[in-house]
Every structure is written in C-alpha cells, then in structure tokens.
XYZ file of C-alpha atoms in Angstrom:
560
model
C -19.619 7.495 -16.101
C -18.043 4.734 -14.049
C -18.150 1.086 -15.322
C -16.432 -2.141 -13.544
C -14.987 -5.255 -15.640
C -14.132 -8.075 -14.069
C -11.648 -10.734 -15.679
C -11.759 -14.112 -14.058
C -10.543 -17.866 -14.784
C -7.816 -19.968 -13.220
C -4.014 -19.542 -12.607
C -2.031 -19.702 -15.601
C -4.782 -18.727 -17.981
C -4.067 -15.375 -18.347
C -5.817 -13.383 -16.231
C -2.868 -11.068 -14.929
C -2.004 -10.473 -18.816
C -5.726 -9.668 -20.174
C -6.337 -6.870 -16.709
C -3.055 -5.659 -18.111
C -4.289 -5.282 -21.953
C -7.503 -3.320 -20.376
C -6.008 -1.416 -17.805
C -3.445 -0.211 -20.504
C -5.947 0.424 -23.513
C -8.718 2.907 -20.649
C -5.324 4.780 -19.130
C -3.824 5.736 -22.522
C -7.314 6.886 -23.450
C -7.049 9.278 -20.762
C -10.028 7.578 -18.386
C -9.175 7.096 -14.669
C -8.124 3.745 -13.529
C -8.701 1.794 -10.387
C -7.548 -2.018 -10.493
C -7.132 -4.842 -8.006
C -6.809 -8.443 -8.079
C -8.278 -11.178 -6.199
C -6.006 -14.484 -6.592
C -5.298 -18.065 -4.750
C -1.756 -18.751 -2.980
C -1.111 -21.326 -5.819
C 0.528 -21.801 -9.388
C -1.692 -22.860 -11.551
C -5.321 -23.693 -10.880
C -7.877 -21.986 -8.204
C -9.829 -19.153 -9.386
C -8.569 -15.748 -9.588
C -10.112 -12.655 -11.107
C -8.852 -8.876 -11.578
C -11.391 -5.824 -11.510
C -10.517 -2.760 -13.610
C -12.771 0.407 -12.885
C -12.800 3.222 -15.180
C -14.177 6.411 -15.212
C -13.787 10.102 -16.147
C -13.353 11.379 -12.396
C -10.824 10.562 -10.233
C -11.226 6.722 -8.349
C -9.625 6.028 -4.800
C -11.425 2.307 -4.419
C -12.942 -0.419 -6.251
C -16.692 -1.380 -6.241
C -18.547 -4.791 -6.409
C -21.035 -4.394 -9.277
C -19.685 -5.147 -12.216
C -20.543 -4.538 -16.223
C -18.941 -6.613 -18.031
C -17.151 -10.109 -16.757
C -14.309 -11.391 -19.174
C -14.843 -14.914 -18.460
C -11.921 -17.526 -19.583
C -13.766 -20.631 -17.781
C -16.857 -21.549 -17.181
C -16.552 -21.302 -13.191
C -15.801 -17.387 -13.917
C -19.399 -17.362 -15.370
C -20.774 -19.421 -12.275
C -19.257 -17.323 -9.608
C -19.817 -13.737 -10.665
C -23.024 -13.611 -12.678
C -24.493 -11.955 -9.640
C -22.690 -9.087 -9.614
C -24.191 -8.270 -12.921
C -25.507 -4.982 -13.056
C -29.242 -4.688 -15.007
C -27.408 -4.312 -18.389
C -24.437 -6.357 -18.000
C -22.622 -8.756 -19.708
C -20.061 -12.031 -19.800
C -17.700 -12.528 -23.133
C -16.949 -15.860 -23.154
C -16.542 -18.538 -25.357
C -19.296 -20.677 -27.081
C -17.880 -23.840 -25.623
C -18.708 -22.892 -22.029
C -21.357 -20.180 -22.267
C -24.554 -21.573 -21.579
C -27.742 -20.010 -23.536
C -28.469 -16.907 -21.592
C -29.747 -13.277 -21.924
C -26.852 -12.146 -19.949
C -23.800 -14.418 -21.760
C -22.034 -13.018 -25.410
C -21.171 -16.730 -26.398
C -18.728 -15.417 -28.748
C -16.132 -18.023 -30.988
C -13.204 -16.784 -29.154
C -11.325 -19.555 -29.051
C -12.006 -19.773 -32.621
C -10.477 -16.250 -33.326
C -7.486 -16.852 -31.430
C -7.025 -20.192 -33.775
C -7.851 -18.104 -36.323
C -5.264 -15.688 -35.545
C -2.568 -18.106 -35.475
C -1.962 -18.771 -31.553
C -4.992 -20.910 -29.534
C -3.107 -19.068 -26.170
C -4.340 -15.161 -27.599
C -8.269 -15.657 -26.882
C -8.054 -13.603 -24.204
C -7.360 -10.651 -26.671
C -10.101 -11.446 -28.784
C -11.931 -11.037 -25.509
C -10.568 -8.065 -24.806
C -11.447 -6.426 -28.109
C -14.680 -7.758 -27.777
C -15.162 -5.581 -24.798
C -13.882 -2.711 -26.046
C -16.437 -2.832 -28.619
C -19.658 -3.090 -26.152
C -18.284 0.613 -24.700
C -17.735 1.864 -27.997
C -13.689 2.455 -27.419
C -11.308 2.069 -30.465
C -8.234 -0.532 -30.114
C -5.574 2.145 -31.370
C -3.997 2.452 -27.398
C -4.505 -1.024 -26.789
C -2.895 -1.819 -30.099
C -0.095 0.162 -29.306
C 1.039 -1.099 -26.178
C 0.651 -4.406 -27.523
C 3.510 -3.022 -30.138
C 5.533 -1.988 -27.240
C 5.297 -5.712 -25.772
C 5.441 -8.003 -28.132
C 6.974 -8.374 -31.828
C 6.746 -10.848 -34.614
C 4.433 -13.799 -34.967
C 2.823 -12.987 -30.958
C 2.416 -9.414 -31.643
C 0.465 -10.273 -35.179
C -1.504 -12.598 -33.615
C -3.012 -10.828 -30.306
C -3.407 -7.724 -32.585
C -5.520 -10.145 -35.291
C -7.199 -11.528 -32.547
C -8.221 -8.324 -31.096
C -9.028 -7.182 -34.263
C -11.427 -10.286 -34.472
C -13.055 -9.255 -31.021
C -14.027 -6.314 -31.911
C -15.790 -7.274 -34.848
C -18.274 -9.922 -32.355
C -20.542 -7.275 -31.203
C -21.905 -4.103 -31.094
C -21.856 -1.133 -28.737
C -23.791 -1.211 -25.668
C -22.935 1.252 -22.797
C -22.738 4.750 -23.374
C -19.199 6.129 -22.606
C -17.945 9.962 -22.076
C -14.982 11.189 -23.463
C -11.930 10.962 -21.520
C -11.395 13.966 -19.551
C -8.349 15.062 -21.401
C -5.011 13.515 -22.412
C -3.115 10.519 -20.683
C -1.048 12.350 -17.938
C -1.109 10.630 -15.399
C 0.648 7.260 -13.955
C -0.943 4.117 -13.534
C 0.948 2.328 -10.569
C 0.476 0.162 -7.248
C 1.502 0.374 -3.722
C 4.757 -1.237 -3.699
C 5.561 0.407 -6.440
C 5.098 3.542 -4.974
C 7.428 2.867 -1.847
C 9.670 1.547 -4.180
C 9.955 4.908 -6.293
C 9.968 6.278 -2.756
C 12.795 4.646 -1.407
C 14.788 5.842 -4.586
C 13.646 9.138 -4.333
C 14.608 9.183 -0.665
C 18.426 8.380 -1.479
C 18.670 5.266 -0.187
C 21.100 3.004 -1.509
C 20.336 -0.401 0.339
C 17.719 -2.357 0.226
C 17.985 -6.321 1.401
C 14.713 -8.556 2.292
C 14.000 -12.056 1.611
C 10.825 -12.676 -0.426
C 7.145 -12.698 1.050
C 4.009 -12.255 -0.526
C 2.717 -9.065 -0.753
C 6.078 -7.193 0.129
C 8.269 -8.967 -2.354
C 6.672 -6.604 -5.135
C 9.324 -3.908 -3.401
C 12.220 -5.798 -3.669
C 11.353 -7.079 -7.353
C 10.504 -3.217 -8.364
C 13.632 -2.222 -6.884
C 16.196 -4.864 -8.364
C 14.531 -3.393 -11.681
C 15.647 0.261 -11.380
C 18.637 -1.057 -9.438
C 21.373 -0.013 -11.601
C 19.689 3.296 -12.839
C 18.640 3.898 -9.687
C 22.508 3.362 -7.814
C 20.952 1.181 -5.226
C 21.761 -2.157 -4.088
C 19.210 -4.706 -3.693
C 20.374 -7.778 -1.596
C 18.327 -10.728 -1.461
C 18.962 -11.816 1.694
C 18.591 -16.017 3.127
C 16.013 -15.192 5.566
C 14.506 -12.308 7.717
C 16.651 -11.897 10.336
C 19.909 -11.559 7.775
C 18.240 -8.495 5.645
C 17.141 -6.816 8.809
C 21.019 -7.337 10.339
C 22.485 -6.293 6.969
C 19.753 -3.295 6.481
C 21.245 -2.258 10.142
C 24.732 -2.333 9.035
C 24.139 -0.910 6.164
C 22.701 2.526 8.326
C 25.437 2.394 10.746
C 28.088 2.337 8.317
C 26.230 6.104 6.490
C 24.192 4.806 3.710
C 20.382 5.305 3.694
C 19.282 1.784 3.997
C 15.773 -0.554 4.342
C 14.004 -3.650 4.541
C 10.847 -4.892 4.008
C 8.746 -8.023 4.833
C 5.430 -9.353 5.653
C 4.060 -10.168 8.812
C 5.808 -13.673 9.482
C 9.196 -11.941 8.143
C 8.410 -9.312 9.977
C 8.044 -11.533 13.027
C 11.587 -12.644 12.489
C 12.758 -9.143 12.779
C 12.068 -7.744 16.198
C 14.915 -8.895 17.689
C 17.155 -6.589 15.593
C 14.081 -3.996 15.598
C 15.391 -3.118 19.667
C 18.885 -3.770 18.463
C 18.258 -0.625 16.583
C 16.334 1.149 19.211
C 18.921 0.362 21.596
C 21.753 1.370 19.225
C 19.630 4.055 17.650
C 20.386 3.092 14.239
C 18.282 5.008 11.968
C 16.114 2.683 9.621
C 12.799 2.048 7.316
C 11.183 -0.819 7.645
C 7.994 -1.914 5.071
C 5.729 -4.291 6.480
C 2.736 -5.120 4.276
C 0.535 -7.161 5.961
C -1.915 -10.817 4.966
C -4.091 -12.523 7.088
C -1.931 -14.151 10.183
C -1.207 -15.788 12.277
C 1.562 -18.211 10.767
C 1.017 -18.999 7.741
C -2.555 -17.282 7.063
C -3.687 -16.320 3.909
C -0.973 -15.298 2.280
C -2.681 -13.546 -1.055
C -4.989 -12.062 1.149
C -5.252 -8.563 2.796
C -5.816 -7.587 6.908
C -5.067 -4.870 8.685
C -4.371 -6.949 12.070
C -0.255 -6.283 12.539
C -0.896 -2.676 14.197
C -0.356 -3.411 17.854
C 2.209 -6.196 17.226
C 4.621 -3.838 15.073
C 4.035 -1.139 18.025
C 5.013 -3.247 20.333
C 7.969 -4.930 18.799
C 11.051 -6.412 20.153
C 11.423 -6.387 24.000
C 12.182 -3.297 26.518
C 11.040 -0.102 25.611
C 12.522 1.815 22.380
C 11.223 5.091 20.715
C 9.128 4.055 17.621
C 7.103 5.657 14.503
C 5.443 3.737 12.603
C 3.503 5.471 9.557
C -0.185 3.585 7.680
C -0.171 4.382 4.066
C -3.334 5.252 2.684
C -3.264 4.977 -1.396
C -0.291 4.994 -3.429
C 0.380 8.897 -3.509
C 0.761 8.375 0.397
C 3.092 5.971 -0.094
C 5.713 7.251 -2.749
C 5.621 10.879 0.113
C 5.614 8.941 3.469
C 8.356 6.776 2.358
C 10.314 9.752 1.319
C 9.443 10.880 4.940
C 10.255 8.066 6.772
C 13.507 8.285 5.806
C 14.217 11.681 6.918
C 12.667 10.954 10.580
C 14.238 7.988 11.137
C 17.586 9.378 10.765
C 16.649 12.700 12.185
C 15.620 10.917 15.799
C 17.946 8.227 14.847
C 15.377 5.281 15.499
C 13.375 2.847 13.106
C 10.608 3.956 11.267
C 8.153 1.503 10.142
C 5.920 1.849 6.978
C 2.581 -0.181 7.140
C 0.609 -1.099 4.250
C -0.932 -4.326 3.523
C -1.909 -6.608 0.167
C -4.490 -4.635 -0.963
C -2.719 -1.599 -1.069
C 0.372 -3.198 -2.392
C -1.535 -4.686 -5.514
C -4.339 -2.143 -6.444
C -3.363 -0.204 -9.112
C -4.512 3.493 -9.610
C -3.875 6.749 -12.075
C -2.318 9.541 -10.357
C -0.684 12.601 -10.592
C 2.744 11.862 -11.716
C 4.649 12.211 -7.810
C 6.675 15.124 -7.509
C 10.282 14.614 -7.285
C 10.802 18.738 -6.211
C 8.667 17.931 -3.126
C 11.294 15.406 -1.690
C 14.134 16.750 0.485
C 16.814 14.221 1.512
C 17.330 15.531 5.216
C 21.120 13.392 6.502
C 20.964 15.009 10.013
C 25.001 13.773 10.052
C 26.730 15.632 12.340
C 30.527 16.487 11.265
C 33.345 17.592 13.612
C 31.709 19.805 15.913
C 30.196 16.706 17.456
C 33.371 16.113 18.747
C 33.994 17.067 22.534
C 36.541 19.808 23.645
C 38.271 16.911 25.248
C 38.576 15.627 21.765
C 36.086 12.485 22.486
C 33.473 11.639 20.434
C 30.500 10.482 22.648
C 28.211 8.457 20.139
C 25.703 8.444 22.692
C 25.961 11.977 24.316
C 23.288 13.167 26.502
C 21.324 16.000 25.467
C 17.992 18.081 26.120
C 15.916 16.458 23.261
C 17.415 12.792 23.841
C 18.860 13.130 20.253
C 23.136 12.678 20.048
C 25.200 14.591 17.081
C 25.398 11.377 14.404
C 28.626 10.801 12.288
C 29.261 8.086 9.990
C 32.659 5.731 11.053
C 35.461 6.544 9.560
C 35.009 9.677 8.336
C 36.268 12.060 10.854
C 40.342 10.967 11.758
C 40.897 8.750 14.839
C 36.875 9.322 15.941
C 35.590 5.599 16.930
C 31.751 5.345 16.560
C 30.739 2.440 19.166
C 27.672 0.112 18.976
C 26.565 -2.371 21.390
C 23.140 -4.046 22.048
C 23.789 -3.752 25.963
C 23.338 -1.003 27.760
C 26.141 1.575 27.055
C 27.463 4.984 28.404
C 27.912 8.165 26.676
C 30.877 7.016 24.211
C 29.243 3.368 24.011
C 31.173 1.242 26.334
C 28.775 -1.328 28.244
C 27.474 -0.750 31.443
C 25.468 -2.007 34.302
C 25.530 1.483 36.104
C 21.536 1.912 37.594
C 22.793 5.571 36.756
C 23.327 5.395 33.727
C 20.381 3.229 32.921
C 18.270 5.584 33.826
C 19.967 8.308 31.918
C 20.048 6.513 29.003
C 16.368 5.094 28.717
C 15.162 8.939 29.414
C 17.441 10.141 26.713
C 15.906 7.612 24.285
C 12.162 8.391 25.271
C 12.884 11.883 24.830
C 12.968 11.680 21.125
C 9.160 10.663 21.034
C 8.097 13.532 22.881
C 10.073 15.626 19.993
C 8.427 13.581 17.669
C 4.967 14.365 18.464
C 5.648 18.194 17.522
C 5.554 16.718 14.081
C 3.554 14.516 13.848
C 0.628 14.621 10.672
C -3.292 14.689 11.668
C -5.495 11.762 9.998
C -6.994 13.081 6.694
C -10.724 14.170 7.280
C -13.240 13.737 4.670
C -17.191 14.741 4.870
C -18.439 17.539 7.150
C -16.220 19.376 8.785
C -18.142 18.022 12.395
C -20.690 15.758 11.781
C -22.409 13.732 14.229
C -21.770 10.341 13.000
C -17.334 10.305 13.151
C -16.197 6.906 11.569
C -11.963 6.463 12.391
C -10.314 4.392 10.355
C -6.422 3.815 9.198
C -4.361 3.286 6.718
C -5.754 1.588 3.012
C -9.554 2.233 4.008
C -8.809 5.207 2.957
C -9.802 5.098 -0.514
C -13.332 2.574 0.064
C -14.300 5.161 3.432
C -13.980 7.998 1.388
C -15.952 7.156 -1.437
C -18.749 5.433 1.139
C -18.503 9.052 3.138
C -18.806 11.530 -0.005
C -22.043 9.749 -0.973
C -23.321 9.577 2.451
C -22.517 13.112 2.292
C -24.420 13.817 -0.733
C -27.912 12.358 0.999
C -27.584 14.865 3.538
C -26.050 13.089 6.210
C -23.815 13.951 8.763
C -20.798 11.870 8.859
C -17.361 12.903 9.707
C -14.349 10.407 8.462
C -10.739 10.371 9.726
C -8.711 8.211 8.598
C -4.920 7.893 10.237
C -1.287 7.971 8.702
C 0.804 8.416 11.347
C -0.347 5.926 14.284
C 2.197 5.312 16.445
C 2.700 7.886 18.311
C -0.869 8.824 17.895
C -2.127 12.216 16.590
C -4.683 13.229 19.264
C -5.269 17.022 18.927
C -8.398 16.578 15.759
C -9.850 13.534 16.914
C -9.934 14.936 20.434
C -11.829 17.900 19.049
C -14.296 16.304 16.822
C -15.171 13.598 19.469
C -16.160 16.571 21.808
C -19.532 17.271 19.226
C -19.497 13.801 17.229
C -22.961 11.992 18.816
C -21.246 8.376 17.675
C -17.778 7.613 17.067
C -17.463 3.895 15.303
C -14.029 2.645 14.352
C -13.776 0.868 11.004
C -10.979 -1.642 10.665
C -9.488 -4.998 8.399
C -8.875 -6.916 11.793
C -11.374 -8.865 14.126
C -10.669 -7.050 17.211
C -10.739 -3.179 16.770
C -6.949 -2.694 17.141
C -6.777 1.457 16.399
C -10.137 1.520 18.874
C -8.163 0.178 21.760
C -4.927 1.992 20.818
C -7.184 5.285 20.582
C -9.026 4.327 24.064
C -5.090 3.987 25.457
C -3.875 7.054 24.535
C -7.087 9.402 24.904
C -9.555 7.833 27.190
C -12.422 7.906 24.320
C -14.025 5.134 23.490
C -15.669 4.033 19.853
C -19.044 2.871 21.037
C -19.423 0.849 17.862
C -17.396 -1.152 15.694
C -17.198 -2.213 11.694
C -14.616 -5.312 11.205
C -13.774 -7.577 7.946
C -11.802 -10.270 8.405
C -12.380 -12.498 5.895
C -8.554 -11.800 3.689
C -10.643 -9.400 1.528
C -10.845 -5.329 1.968
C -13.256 -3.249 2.258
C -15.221 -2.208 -1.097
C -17.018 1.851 -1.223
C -20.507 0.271 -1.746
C -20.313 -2.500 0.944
C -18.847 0.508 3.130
C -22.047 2.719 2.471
C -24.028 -0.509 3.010
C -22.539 -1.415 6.381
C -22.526 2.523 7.375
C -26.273 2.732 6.854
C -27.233 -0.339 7.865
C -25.343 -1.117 11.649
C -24.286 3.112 12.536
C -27.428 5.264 11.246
C-alpha cells in the first residue's frame, strides 16, 4: 500500500495547516509518513501545495503520482489533474469544481459555514479524504483537541465530521503496521535536536530561508534545552559571536544559507587560522544572489570547500535524511573540537522541509567528546604554547581562564607556538604543516558513502547528500527487475572517502554521477582527488529535487 495526497491552493489559505491535519491523523494511525512542500517566496498569493505519502513500509522520498488532490482553488485543480493516478480524485468545492469524472464537487464551503467558521473548509476536506481510504477521524480528532479549544476546536471537528459524511470509501487501505512509535520530524529539526544533544550551548544566526527553521526550533527548546539562541544583525556578527563563543569553552554554532553563508568565509579562515573549533549548517537554495530562495540545489559543494582565502584544514559533512542529520550533527561537534577546526554540515531546502517517521534517535548513541586539555598542557618551563607543535598537527586545547596565570592567545596573523604574530618564513612553514596535518588524521576516520543495490553492479550511480532517499528508492526497484546497479551516495565529502568507490569503479562498466547542480560538482571533486572520471551525468536544476520515480525514469532512460 502506498498512496500520495497532494494539498494545493495559494498562500494564506491554509495549505501548511490542512498537510498538518493529514500528516498528523496517518502517523498516529501508525502508517509511515513522507511529506514535503512545494511553496512561492511570497506572503500571500502564488500557488503552493504539500504532498503527504503514506504507507505501511518504511518511505525515504516522495513520488509524483498522486491519489487524491485536496484542492482549495480552482488553479490547484488546473495544475495537478495530471498527476492523477487511474482512480484518483480532487475534493474540492462545488463553486470551483467543474463537472468531471475525476472532481468530488463536494459543499465544503458550505460545511465549514455550517460548522460555524467559513475559514475550517479545509477540515471538511480533510475528513472528506479520510473517508475515500476508509480511515476513522478519532487521531485526527484528537490532535485537533490538542490544538485548538472552544468555538475553533468545535468547529474544525463539526466540519470534519461533515467531510466525512460526503463520500464513500474508495481505495483499499492495509492496516497500519503496528502502533504509532515513531517520530514524525524534518531536517532542521533534526540538527536542531542534534545540536542539543551534542551539548552545545550557543547558537547565533541571522534568519535565511531554509536554515532559519534551526534557529526557530532551537529558540523553542531554548530554555529546556540550556542553550542560548542569539539572533544575530547579519551573517558576519553570528559567525564572529559563534567563534567567540568556542574560544571562550562553550560548544557553539551557526547556521545560514548560501548568501549568509557567503558572508561568513572571512571568519571561516579566521577559525582555521586560529583553529577555533566550530559547526557550521549551511542549507542550501538555488544561487547565485538572490536565487530561488524556497527552492532546493545542491550547487554550494565546491564553494563551502573552498572557503575563505589561504589554505585551512576543513570537513565538511552532506546529510542524507533526517536520521543522518540528528547523528552527524552530534558528530560534527566532536571532530571539530577534536582537530580543533570548523566543521561544516550541508543540507539543503528539501531536506530541511520534508518531513518523515523515524525511529525515535537515540540519545545513548551520542557521546559528547571535549578533547580540553587541562594542566599537563602546560610546558615544564611553565608556558602554555596555544599553538604547540606536535606530530599530528593537533595542540593540547584549554579554555581561558581556567588554569591560573595561563594566557590562551588568538590572532588572525600568522603566530608562533604561544600565539604572538610573526613574519618568520620559519615559522610559516611550521605552522601551515602543523595545520594540514590534522586532515591527514582526519582521513583515518573518515565514514564511506552508504551503498545501496548490488554489492558490484555494473551500472555505479554516485550521488551526495539528500538524493539519498529518491536514489535509493529508484535503485531498489531497478534492483528488483534484475538489473545491475550499484548506488553510493556520500556523507562525508570533504576530505573525500576514496577507498569503496575506488574499489567498485575497478568492476563498475559505467559510473554516472547524479547531482541537484548544473555542473557535476562531486564528479569533478571525485575526478580531483582519484583520477576517475563519471562518463555520464544526471543534473536538475530547476529549484526542485529529485523524485524516486523521475529517478528510475531518468536511470532507464539516459544510463541503461
């Protein structure tokens, strides 16, 4: 069983709130839940729509064809009737529904007046779809209690009740596959509950669509959480404070888009140079400037690599679903103060708005790793030498103040062992080695990209970060036909994991990179760093991401 609904109309109308009543009712019937949203960089007007997929197996991605469309305009009606699959269906009102074997003109607007609020008619939609999959109101009723009380809560629970009484069953549903234990939750949220689970205590950015949904999650659980959330007047002030924040001993991050993020490299050698530990989150849209900003891409990867001028020690870490990014946040936190250098966490819009059920993360799994050093970092010539030279580049750490008449120096120049500033060529030398050192310590633990399919098939497809979810599906069903297709996907990308892809690109017959960017950016970074080359790209570029099915489509139609 796996159905798609799609709820669509303009900003302002509701749509956000009625994917909300439907994502709520399937999860606390114990179904699986993948949702994402598709909506304009404006207030009110434009035309948005959210997709909630449901099933009783597990769901990593979101597909095109859709069941049943919730329409709350007429122009939702006019755009997606295609999708329709054979059997489906639009609820929508009898003032815009046009006479059609596909179209439920139902009198929703009627029921919501009805009902005692003209607003609710988006409930009476929603019970109306509940009804043509045969699924009782008593979860969605519920977390309407939870939401609302008095004259709103009687009237979307009338209204529903109204719905539901429209029509009759249509699709044939399974039971759930057991109880509601799982967590329904989104990307940002996820390296929100990260960051809290990591111990940090600082967290500063100024907003930007899609990374603001960090900050907002974060100044939510701020007080039970004991962490402060500074909302800072630009870029360059939360990535300044973020850095002061680390030196001074607390765990501390910032987060931004790609135009924040662009305000931020500056500060991101500042810490190389000063090897300041810190996490940064950038979530990409569609550049350059101003782009798209509701939109997703994947086309920040070489710029965040190459950050900031000179040459720093870097990690930077793609998320691939929201599990991956509640556990690589947690991670990042621990590297980046273990090699003392800043960690960056990429994700981008679709990843940071889908929503998906999951296994409740696992707070047992997370170890908070300080790396401080205490007073055995100081010298037997009672000198403590911030910036000591040692075999794996990597200097004992203490936080100022702590340790009695111990100064811990920082400088964005060049600097000598204890910090002071230099212009010794000596010294230079010694002191760009030292910092370089760390990433060859690094790559001893670095993670290998996720494989999915055959263990070596002849077709291998590469891909990073939130294709994840759309390449596996696409490869599991390719799978299934009997073909041979190998996927790898990568988390950690810069530096880059070599050792499987090496291997599998010594039998793979084609290697094709898949990628949200116009250009192929992890093809050329994997050409750089191996010598292999993908003989054949798949790019989207059009501020949308990838879906399973036009995945398979694209797979079977351009690679095999």
């Amino acid at each position: 069983m796996d159905y798609n609904i799609l709820i669509g109309g303009s900003a302002g109308q509701g749509v956000d709130t009625v994917g909300t009543f439907v994502e709520k009712a399937l999860k606390r019937m114990g179904y699986y839940v993948f949702s994402n949203k598709d909506y304009m960089s404006r207030i009110r007007g434009g035309h948005n729509f959210t997709l909630v997929r449901f099933s009783d197996n597990p769901l990593c991605a979101h597909k095109d064809d859709v069941d049943v469309i919730i329409a709350l305009n007429e122009e939702t009606v006019r755009v997606h009737r295609e999708k329709l699959t054979p059997n489906g269906k639009v609820v929508c009102d009898v003032a815009f529904g046009k006479e059609d074997d596909k179209n439920l003109n139902l009198p929703l607007k009627e029921a919501a007046k009805n009902a005692g609020n003209p607003k609710v008619m988006g409930s009476a939609a929603v019970g109306a779809t509940l009804k043509l999959f045969g699924i009782q109101t008593a979860k969605l009723e519920e977390f309407l209690n939870e939401v609302y009380d008095g004259e709103i809560l009687a009237a979307n629970l009338k209204a529903v009740e109204e719905g539901y009484k429209m029509v009759d069953t249509i699709f044939q549903t399974t039971p759930p596959p057991g109880e509601d234990k799982h967590i329904l939750i989104n990307g940002n949220e996820a390296v929100a509950l990260g960051t809290v689970a990591a111990g940090c205590t600082f967290y500063s950015a100024y907003p930007m669509t899609p990374a603001t949904g960090i900050m907002s999650y974060l100044a939510k659980l701020q007080e039970d959480a004991n962490i402060v959330v500074e909302q800072a007047e630009d870029e360059i002030a939360a990535i300044i404070m973020a850095l002061g924040a680390s030196y001074g001993g607390v765990r501390a991050m910032t987060g931004s888009s790609g135009g924040g993020f662009a305000l931020m490299v500056e500060a991101m050698g500042f810490a190389g140079i000063g090897e300041i530990p810190l996490v940064v989150a950038e979530v990409q849209r569609p550049g350059p400037a101003t782009g798209l900003p509701t939109r997703t891409e994947q086309a920040d990867l070489k710029f965040i690599i190459n950050c900031s001028q000179g040459e720093f020690p870097l990690m930077v870490i793609a998320i691939r679903d929201v599990q991956d990014a509640f556990y690589q946040t947690t991670r990042a936190f621990n590297l980046a103060e273990k090699y003392q250098m800043p960690v960056v966490i990429v994700s981008d819009q679709y990843l940071a708005d889908y929503y998906q059920t999951v296994e409740p993360f696992d707070f047992s799994k997370v170890t908070i790793d300080r790396q401080l050093a205490g007073e055995e970092a100081i010298n037997s010539d009672g000198v403590y030498r911030r910036y000591s030279l040692t075999e794996n580049g990597i200097s004992p750490r203490i936080i100022p103040g702590k340790i009695e008449n111990q100064l811990v120096f920082v400088d964005s120049d060049e600097h000598d062992e204890e910090g002071h500033i230099t212009e010794s060529a000596q010294v230079r030398v010694e002191m760009v080695n030292k910092r370089m050192k760390k990433l060859e310590e690094l790559k001893k633990e670095l993670q290998e990209p996720v494989k999915v399919g055959e263990e070596k098939g002849k077709t291998l497809l590469v891909a990073w970060g939130s294709t994840y979810g759309p390449l596996k599906e696409a490869t599991e069903r390719l799978v299934s036909e009997g073909i041979s297709v190998t996927s790898l996907i990568f988390g950690d990308i810069w530096p880059l994991p070599e050792k499987e892809f090496i291997e599998l690109a010594k039998t793979a017959e084609k290697i094709v990179n898949i990628e949200g960017n116009a250009t192929g950016q992890l093809k050329d970074i994997i050409r750089q760093q191996t010598g292999v080359n993908c003989v054949q790209s798949i790019l989207k570029y059009d501020g949308r991401a990838f879906s399973s099915q036009e995945l398979y489509n694209r797979i079977k139609g351009e690679v095999l």
